[in-house]
C-alpha atoms as an extended CHARMM CRD file, in Angstrom:
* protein
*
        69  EXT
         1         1  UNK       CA            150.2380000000       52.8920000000       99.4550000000  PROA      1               0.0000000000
         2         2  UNK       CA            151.4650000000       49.7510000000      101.0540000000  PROA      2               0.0000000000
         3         3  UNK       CA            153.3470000000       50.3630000000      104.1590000000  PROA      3               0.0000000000
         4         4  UNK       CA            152.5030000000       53.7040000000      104.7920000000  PROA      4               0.0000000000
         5         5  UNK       CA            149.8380000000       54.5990000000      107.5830000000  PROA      5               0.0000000000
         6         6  UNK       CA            146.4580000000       55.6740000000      106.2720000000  PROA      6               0.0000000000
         7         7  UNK       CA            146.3040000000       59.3360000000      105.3110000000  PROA      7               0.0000000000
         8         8  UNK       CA            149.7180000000       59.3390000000      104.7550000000  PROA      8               0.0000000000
         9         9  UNK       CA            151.2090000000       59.5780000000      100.7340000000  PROA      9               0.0000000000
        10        10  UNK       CA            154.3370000000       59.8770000000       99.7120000000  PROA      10              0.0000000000
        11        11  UNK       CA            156.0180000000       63.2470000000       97.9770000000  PROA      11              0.0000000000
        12        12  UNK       CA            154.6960000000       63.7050000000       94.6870000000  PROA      12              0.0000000000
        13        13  UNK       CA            157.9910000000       64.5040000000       92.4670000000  PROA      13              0.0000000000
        14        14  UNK       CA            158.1350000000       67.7320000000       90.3380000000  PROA      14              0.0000000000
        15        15  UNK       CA            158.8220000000       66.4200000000       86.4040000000  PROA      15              0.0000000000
        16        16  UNK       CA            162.4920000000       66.8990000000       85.7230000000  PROA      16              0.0000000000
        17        17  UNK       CA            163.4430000000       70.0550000000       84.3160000000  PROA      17              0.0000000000
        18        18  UNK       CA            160.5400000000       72.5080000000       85.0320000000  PROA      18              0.0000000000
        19        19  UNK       CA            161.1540000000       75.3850000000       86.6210000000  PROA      19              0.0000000000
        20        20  UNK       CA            158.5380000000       75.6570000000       89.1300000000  PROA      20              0.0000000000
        21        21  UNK       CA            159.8390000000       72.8850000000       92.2510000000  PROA      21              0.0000000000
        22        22  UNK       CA            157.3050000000       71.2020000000       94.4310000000  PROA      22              0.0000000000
        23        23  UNK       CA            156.6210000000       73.0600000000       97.3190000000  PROA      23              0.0000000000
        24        24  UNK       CA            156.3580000000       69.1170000000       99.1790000000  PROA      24              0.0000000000
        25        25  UNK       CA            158.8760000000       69.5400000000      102.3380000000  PROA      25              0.0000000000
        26        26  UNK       CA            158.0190000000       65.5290000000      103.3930000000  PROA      26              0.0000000000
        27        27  UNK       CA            155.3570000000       65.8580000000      105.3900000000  PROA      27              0.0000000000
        28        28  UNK       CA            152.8820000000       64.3960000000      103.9870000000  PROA      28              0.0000000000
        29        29  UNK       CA            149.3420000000       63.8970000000      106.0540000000  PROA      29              0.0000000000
        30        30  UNK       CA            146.0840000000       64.6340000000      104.8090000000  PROA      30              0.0000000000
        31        31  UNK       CA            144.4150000000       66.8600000000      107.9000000000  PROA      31              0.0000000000
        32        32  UNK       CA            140.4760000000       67.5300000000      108.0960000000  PROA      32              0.0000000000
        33        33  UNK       CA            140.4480000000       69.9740000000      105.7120000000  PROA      33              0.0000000000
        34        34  UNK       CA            141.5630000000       67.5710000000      102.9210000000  PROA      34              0.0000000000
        35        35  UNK       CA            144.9650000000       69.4340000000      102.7880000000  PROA      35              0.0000000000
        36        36  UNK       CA            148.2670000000       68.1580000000      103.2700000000  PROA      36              0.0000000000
        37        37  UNK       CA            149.4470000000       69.3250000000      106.2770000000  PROA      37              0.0000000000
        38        38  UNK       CA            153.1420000000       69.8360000000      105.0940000000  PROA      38              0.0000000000
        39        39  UNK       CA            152.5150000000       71.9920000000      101.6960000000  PROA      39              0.0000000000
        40        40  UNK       CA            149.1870000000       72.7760000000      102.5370000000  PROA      40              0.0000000000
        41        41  UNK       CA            147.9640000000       71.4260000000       98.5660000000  PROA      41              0.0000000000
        42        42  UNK       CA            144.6700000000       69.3330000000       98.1620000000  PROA      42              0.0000000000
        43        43  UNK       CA            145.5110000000       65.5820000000       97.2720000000  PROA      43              0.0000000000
        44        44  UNK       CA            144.0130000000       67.1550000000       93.3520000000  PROA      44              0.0000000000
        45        45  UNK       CA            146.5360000000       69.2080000000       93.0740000000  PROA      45              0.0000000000
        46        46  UNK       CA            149.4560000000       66.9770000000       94.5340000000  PROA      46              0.0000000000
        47        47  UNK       CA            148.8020000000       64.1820000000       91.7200000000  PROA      47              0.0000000000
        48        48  UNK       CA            148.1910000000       66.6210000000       88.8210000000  PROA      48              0.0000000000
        49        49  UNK       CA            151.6730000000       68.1540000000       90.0350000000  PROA      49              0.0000000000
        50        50  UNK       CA            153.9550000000       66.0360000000       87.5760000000  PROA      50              0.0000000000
        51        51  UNK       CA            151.6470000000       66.4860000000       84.6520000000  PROA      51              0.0000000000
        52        52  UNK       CA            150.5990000000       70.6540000000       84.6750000000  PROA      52              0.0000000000
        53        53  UNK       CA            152.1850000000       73.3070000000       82.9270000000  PROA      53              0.0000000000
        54        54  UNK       CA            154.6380000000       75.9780000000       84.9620000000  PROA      54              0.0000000000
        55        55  UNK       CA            151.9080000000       78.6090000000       85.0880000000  PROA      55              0.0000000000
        56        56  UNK       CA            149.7750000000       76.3000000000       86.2280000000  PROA      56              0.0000000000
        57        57  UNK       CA            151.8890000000       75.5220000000       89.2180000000  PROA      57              0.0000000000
        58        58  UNK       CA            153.0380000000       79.2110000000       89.4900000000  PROA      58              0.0000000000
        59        59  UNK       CA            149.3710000000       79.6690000000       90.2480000000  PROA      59              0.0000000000
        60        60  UNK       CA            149.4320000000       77.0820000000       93.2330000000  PROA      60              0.0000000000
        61        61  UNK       CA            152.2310000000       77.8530000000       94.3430000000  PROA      61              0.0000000000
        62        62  UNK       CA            150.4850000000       82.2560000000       95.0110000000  PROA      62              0.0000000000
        63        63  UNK       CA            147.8020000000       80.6990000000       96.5530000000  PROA      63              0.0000000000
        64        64  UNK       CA            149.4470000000       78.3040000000       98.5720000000  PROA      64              0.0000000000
        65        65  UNK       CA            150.7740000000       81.1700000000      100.9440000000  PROA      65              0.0000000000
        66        66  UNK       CA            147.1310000000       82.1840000000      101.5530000000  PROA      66              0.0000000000
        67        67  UNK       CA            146.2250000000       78.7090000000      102.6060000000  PROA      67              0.0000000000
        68        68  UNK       CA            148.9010000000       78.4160000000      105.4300000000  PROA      68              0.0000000000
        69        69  UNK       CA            147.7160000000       79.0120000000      109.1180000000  PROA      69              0.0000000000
């Protein structure tokens, strides 16, 4: 992404009008366990974001709370 330092991405928007938000609170650096840092979702499942279904995101969004430290 041009201007932004490397490892760095920008929010990936939710597609408007589903009912499961992004959990993306702007903080977005890829650490060494190719996580963001900020939602703690793997850069697969931050660009698939705008394009899965509600249970599919319901699904990250139960295992994200496992993944936090």
């Amino acid at each position: 992404m041009a201007g932004s330092p490397a490892g760095v991405f920008a929010p990936s928007a939710s597609a408007p009008g589903t009912a499961v938000a992004s959990p993306c609170v702007k903080l977005c650096r890829i650490g060494a366990d190719d996580r963001c840092e900020g939602c703690h979702r793997t850069i697969d499942e931050i660009t698939r974001w705008g394009s899965e279904s509600d249970a599919w995101r319901a699904a990250i969004m139960t295992e994200l709370s496992s993944r936090q430290p």
